Amino acid sequence: MSKRLTHLAAAATIALAASGAGHAQEPITVGVQVPTTGSEATYGVDMKNAIQIAVDEINADGGLLGRQVEILVGDSACDPQQSVNAASKLASADVAGVVGGYCSGATLPTLKTYGDANIPFVITAANSTKLIPANPGNAFMINSTGYDQVRKAVDFFKSQGAKTLAIVDQGDAYSQDLANLTAKEWKKAGLEVTVQETVSKGEQSFSSLVTKIRSEGADAVFWTAYYADGGLLIRQLRQGGYQGIIAVGDGSNSPKLFEIAGRAADGVYCFSNPIAEFLPEAKQFIESYGNKYKGRSPGPYSTLSYDGMKLLGWAIEKAGSTDPDAVIDALASADGEAWLTGPISFTDKNTLARSNFIILKGEQGGWTLHSK
Amino acid sequence: MSLTDILIQQLVNGLVLGSFYALVALGYTMIFGVIKLLNFAHGDIYMVGAFVGFGALSLVSGTIGAGWMGIFVAMFVAMIAVGFLGVVIEQVAYRPMLSAPRLSILITALAVSLVLQNAALALTDGQVTAFRTDLGFGGVSLGAVFVNYTQIVLVASAIVLMIGLELFVSRTMYGKAMRAVSLDKDMCRLMGINVQRVIAVTFFAGSALAAAAGVMAGVQYGRIWYFMGFLIGLKAFTAAVIGGIGSITGAMLGGLILGLLEAFATQIPHIGGEWKDVFTFGVLILVLVFKPTGLLGKSEVERM
């Protein structure tokens, strides 16, 4: 009897060991949802690269739970339909979690996809406040939300002595949300919004809008959408003789803005999430990025994306498995875990518990830190 | 700004925009004139023109700079190269379809559009390319009205090109042949006119004009990308229809009307720029309902 039991136990141990060994060879797949094509592809590829660097570091340290990590990219193209396709692809590939999410408009519908599949989702860039009520509980936003940016923007325009404001957005969830919230806060302060306008994406000519802004009068213009069209608006504002303050939201903090806007971008302000080159902690990261991706600079969302991957890795280790519920619980329990962008902890709505916005100013074809 | 200033400024904005539309609309209308094809690839030809111009400017900017000199050289190169591209597209994609039902050739045109767009997407990785020049932001101020030098030169170049085209069509043998082919292809053939060559020349001229507009757009807006031809293609088509498709003067007029409509629509109180495309395409519908031949188009008796 006892002999048989021992045999059984031995067999079980061997089976367990075998299955354990099998697991050790099978890598953990992490989904990466970023736009790798379309007008926002620059940011998306930067984010993917940053996540790959984080994964390389994790793998060099022995992986997660003793397993190697690999990424699977879903191209959201900054488009709601394409991003849902990308999300379905990642969900059906049985990923242990998803990192990424750029363009709030394209991220919003994927919340449901990942929510239904119960996949932990670390959102590293998208920060529209519309994402907050739509979050089924599995998503965690590690970028400061639109509310933090609105407060920063309104305070800044007031400090510059602006009384009238023109706000231009692109009609997507992110930029419209930021525009509406800013308009609301601005009016609450007893000040006037003279022009609030939505332009269509890919629009080339803003000259008639510029004339409208000049004729209605605005001490400052706030562009809340992305750099590709933002550079164009800045250029045409200056071409059209507008001389007031111009500020752009965090969707426009790419250096590419300067290529498109040219000299017109000098003196433009930008409310930005923490960019690698302004973070002393990110020195090593910038170096490895430059070594691995020759000729590219990390871009604005790469530090957050790197942190997002590290955070997911930390949560999987803490949960001790890739069981979604355990990983989600572990993510929610983050208490000041810090990599490049500062301590990460979450509110009860899974948003970052602090504001991380800084103000940049365009000088000689690049951003410089204006104030923290 | 006083109301007069606003109106004058928007008039200027409308003229600049309208001259882009007109240049692209001309190609639509000429091609429709000779082979009755709505060449939906035309907007993408404009896009290719912008990229060829960008490449040419990068090449010559080292020696002659990226000022007006370099830009005109780049524009010339783009017009020639894209003109030939237009001819190649015609020979490869449209010529074998000329006797097929009109719907087949229309679908071929859509396919050509997608081919060009996706080739550009693949080559540029879908990224926006910055079109850098040495031009500044200086201009002329007339009271509160401000006109940029770049805008003045671009509108002037567009006018020169349009006058050139008008002279070509009205004064040269090929122009005469082109008009004849648009009236009656079979009769032309019987009269010994090389119809195939006339069609090729038409594609060359139309594509070259679109390329010029593409380079101008790059210069004016500083940014080019694979999808830039889509909206302008639709709008130029609208301009051509408003003016009367098949009519060259109509295309110019339609382009200007459309540009002005968009500019003034932005200024309408409480409605704003979000609605300008609604105005644009609303006008298209109205024209189609009330004057299907367009402002300057002649009604054509369908021969059975």
XYZ file of C-alpha atoms in Angstrom, chain A residues 194-199 209 212 216, chain B residues 261-280:
29
model
C -14.539 83.453 -28.170
C -14.105 80.562 -30.593
C -14.627 76.870 -29.949
C -14.340 74.864 -33.100
C -13.908 71.293 -34.302
C -11.888 70.642 -37.440
C -10.530 79.379 -39.184
C -12.318 83.700 -37.631
C -13.463 87.196 -32.924
C -18.064 78.762 -50.071
C -15.854 76.933 -47.589
C -14.135 80.103 -46.430
C -17.351 81.991 -45.835
C -19.134 79.025 -44.285
C -16.524 79.033 -41.500
C -17.454 82.582 -40.596
C -21.216 82.026 -40.217
C -22.045 82.757 -36.559
C -23.063 79.881 -34.290
C -22.484 77.275 -36.983
C -18.798 77.396 -37.697
C -16.242 75.415 -39.580
C -17.546 71.997 -38.566
C -20.259 72.556 -41.147
C -18.197 73.643 -44.102
C -18.059 70.189 -45.659
C -21.804 69.960 -45.199
C -22.114 73.176 -47.213
C -19.716 71.940 -49.864
